[in-house]
Amino acid sequence: MEENLLFDWSVFRSILAILQWWLFNVTVIIMNKWIFQKLDFKFPLSVSCVHFICSAIGAYIVIKVLKLKPLIAVEPQDRWRRIFPMSFVFCINIVLGNVSLRYIPVSFMQTIKSFTPATTVFLQWLVWRKYFDWRIWASLVPIVGGILLTSVTELSFNMFGFCAALIGCLATSTKTILAESLLHGYKFDSINTVYYMAPFATMILAVPAMLLEGNGILDWLNTHPYPWSALIIIFSSGVLAFCLNFSIFYVIHSTTAVTFNVAGNLKVAVAVLISWMIFRNPISPMNAVGCAITLVGCTFYGYVRHMISQQPPGTPRTPRTPRNRTELLPLVNDKLDDKV
């Protein structure tokens, strides 16, 4: 009886964790698109800076004031030698995501973001000369095919937004790969990651945001009919961006890797559906098919990674892998992909 109760609570906790993660993730995406499109606040650098500031303050309150999460100590020299380079890539990743969101629909942006596993595997193979099981490469085929189909049939295609989203995938992959070497020895969770990286990201982005968007924001404040209400929405998106990081911390400790992978792909589908209901961006049937193929491919990719990771030691390797090379799993940390 007690075992059944424990099982029921575990399932309920996992469902609750996934639902609150979906809620914060989709809300942040929709609010950012609303800010760019409905509020006509077309300043992605400033929006990203607001998110970094809110996240830095939120992480400080959680760790230092409320003490809900212990602080992972980092040596002072490592903050500049390790954390700062990671923060720079982290900053580029978030900024490019917001830039792409300004120019292309949420559905298209989310589909392109699903390209991250392919870019991560390719970069590790090309730059770091790491070799992977042939099943990893095969699982990437539907992802690449779905992205191509979606891009060709996108009715609201914008080259600048498309390039920003694609380079953002490369930045995400670079961040994941660099974390393996630069953060070696530190077991960061999502809250500690934001605690250390958000202040650096704010410092990196503040000056460019003021120089490139300062005059535009002043003009927007003078011409917008309800500037203070709009500013409340903008800063609320920053608060929710931090809450998203906290929700990731909760869901990591409440679900398995397989459950998280499937829930992550369903989350994309939910975001696409809700964004279409709100913004009514045109979606062709073939575009929807391409998005579906991409999401199925991402789910299959996650399943293949899980199956390979469960292989017992001594399992025969693929004959295509050289004997003097180690066949590795891709360094894709799916659970930390949505940090803001």
PDB file of N, CA, C and O in Angstrom, residues 71 127 174 229 269 310:
ATOM      1  N   LEU A  71      24.804  27.559  -2.395  1.00  0.00           N
ATOM      2  CA  LEU A  71      25.687  28.166  -3.391  1.00  0.00           C
ATOM      3  C   LEU A  71      26.857  27.237  -3.692  1.00  0.00           C
ATOM      4  O   LEU A  71      27.493  26.711  -2.774  1.00  0.00           O
ATOM      5  N   VAL A 127      34.976  19.648 -35.093  1.00  0.00           N
ATOM      6  CA  VAL A 127      36.003  20.405 -34.378  1.00  0.00           C
ATOM      7  C   VAL A 127      36.776  19.535 -33.398  1.00  0.00           C
ATOM      8  O   VAL A 127      38.011  19.575 -33.343  1.00  0.00           O
ATOM      9  N   THR A 174      27.601  25.267 -28.888  1.00  0.00           N
ATOM     10  CA  THR A 174      28.918  25.694 -28.405  1.00  0.00           C
ATOM     11  C   THR A 174      28.923  25.813 -26.895  1.00  0.00           C
ATOM     12  O   THR A 174      29.873  25.398 -26.216  1.00  0.00           O
ATOM     13  N   SER A 229       2.350  50.841 -18.603  1.00  0.00           N
ATOM     14  CA  SER A 229       1.733  49.507 -18.620  1.00  0.00           C
ATOM     15  C   SER A 229       2.580  48.541 -19.433  1.00  0.00           C
ATOM     16  O   SER A 229       2.768  47.374 -19.053  1.00  0.00           O
ATOM     17  N   ALA A 269       5.278  21.595 -29.233  1.00  0.00           N
ATOM     18  CA  ALA A 269       3.985  21.510 -29.911  1.00  0.00           C
ATOM     19  C   ALA A 269       2.952  22.405 -29.230  1.00  0.00           C
ATOM     20  O   ALA A 269       2.158  23.080 -29.897  1.00  0.00           O
ATOM     21  N   GLN A 310      22.473   3.100 -22.109  1.00  0.00           N
ATOM     22  CA  GLN A 310      22.157   1.953 -21.260  1.00  0.00           C
ATOM     23  C   GLN A 310      22.912   0.693 -21.653  1.00  0.00           C
ATOM     24  O   GLN A 310      22.766  -0.340 -21.002  1.00  0.00           O
TER      25      GLN A 310
END
